[in-house]
Amino acid sequence: MELVARIALNAATYAIDKPYDYLVPPQLADRLVPGMRVIIPFGPGNRRTEGLVLALEEAAPAGVALKPVLTILDEEPVLDGQALKLALWMRERWFCTVYDAARAMLPAGLYYALQDRWKLADGVDRETAYEAAGKSEHARRVVEVVVSQADGADVATLRAAFGDKDPNPALRLLRDKGVLTLETSAARGVGDKTQQVAVLAIPPEEALAQVVPRRRSAPMRCAVVELLCALGEAAAKEICYFTGASMPTLRSLEKSGILTLEKREVYRRVAVEGVEPAVRPILNQEQQAAFAGLDALASAGKAAVALLYGVTGSGKTQVYLNLIYEALARGKSALVLVPEIGLTPQVMRLFAAHFGEQVAVLHSALRAGERYDEWKRIRSGKARVVVGTRSAVFAPLKDLGLIVLDEEQEASYKSENVPKYHAREVAKFRCVQQGALLVLASATPSIETMYQARQGIYRLFTLTRRYNQRELPPVDIVDMKEELRQGSGGDLSRPLLAALEEGAVRGEQSILLLNRRGASRMVTCGECGEAPDCPRCSIHLTYHSANGRLMCHYCGHSQPLPDACPHCGGAFNFIGAGTQKVEEELREALPGREILRMDADAVSATHSHETLLGRFEAENIPVLLGTQMVAKGLDFPNVTLVGVISADQSLYADDYRAGERTFALLTQVVGRAGRGEKGGRAIIQTFTPDNEVIRKAARQDYDGFYAQELALRELRGCPPFRDLFIITASGRLEGAVLRTCMRLRRTLEGWLALPAYREIHAKLLGPAPAAVARINERYRYRLTLACANTRPVREMVAALLRAAQTDKENKGVSVSADVNPLD
């Protein structure tokens, strides 16, 4: 019997993605287990690629000889059985390859880079190689390049040497003659960090007896031993720091047999400063009732989903802190997801105060080494509470008992890259696997989540009042049309400016939200009306006053602002406002007051979210102006005023979720005010003050908004009543993309007419251009299939993708699919 590995390949596209069988050589059979990564040959040219072992089977020798596994990359499995099942489920759910799904679960520090190098085969010298090349000019050129490189030639070097010619025929010729061999090396992104530790090798009395008599001639040896006698062992670096000794001193003591130097792994940790241990939060009556119900679900040991719906400031965090205490007491672990990287430092400090070294943090702003080491701490069981953003949903926690999605309605929980998963759906699957509780928490739950809760599919727990019993802040709506009539043409209304000045005089703080970065939305010529466009995208460029450039927020294109219109020489007009322009207005209106801006342009490696928010709180800066990153999760007791600028700019977007997003954003940011003893207020500036979404957000009337929005969703056939499968074709030639879309539509129409699919009751729309039809020189057209998200529908869409990707008529056009995308 042969041992056969079923392997998911990195090199396989979605159209040919399946488990491939490979023979496990006897020398690898004892080490290889499912969940490890390997190097295997793939395709006619046996190109080396990475693979993930899904299963091992004993089988009789096949009629066709199987290719062998070449190398094992991991010392132990990087994914366990549950993670492999999750990867297979993600493939079926989000139309990705198994390897894509598995890769999303691993920290970047575990990724391998493979490099192929051509070398002379063993026993072959230069002369023999030239003889084998014969009269072939290309083969002789290959031999020259390979011989000139001490460790062989990589593919890039060979291609550079051949220019426009293809070196592969000559490489195959020399390989078949046994002259050249292909070797593949794998380099991991991040290695394990180690440090040297000094440990006493003999009893303390003996060690001191050897060094004390020579204290005067060898004072450093004596100092090192005395320190070690007190500590037993210590990092070599720390010993040198505290005693002034050097590494040669430690090595001489090792040579004398007094101590041993050992290499030990250490974890790169994220520093959390200024954390004082906290006691378990005390809950009020309403919170206690919600906690009791949720904890009963968590302790039942069965998978469950619950919605914790509470007004801003109602103390939802205190409820799930108590849930985590109970989960840990039962020997379970817990995972808390937040939507923004900017929230993780604040949340991390809170959780570190309660759970200390048991807490790990995972988000994309960590250095690769830190993220890798946090992942290892979690997998080893040293960390049992994980705080992180979307990708932390894959944290390798054992005995998972609780997952919390804070601000569960946020679009950032949906991945825009392959695999296009939603963290909420992945969390549900993991809870089913481990019999855990998923808590979805929000003051403005998504329409789909609230619908599930009110249908009884999820359990619903409600918090109706703020934790400190304070009222929600009163909200004033300012009509900006009236401001224009009164001669106020700026982006800041007179009531808002007056409130900002009053707050600053009293030593209080304000938060201003404008969900557009840059200075002006666009610039236009006052003479001919021309507006500078992005050369690679079908969108106008945004002006940034900080660098005097026009920038595209989709592809990153940047160009200087011309002095005059290049078409007619006219002067430019600046239309719309971004955070940079409003910052300038604030500095003029509030001279001598410090203004802090927080947007994607202000946040950097040196000015991180944590740094900026820390400054705002510690230095009592009067005004914090920012995009949506200032709208959620922030809790500053001295903030008494919240202002919203251009509240309606996202309301009229071509998206059925526009009303929901605007309502949630306004409700969340208004809730940042009045969280301390001083109380607070909010001012919303709008050109459409009678819009029901804005009025209901001002009243914090979620129930009224939900009823209104649900009726509209039912009329439009949108989630939660139907799911939307979006099939996107993209390519550089618009005509080719549109033709591909038309072929896909005809194929779907034919399939939907078949008896097997008549029960689907689908509505097919398109082709239609995407909201931004061209991004980075690629045109995008879409088909929309509105129906229930069932397995037959997913199988049909998967078959369509495979057919499209193997159809030669679609050359140059890529086809992908997504379910309920948020863009």
XYZ file of C-alpha atoms in Angstrom, residues 203-214 225:
13
model
C 24.820 25.052 42.874
C 25.088 28.751 43.891
C 27.501 27.970 46.754
C 29.970 26.270 44.399
C 29.690 29.055 41.836
C 30.427 31.752 44.438
C 33.307 29.704 45.871
C 34.967 29.703 42.443
C 34.659 33.431 41.651
C 34.708 35.334 44.989
C 38.425 34.660 45.745
C 39.232 36.372 42.416
C 27.639 35.020 39.150
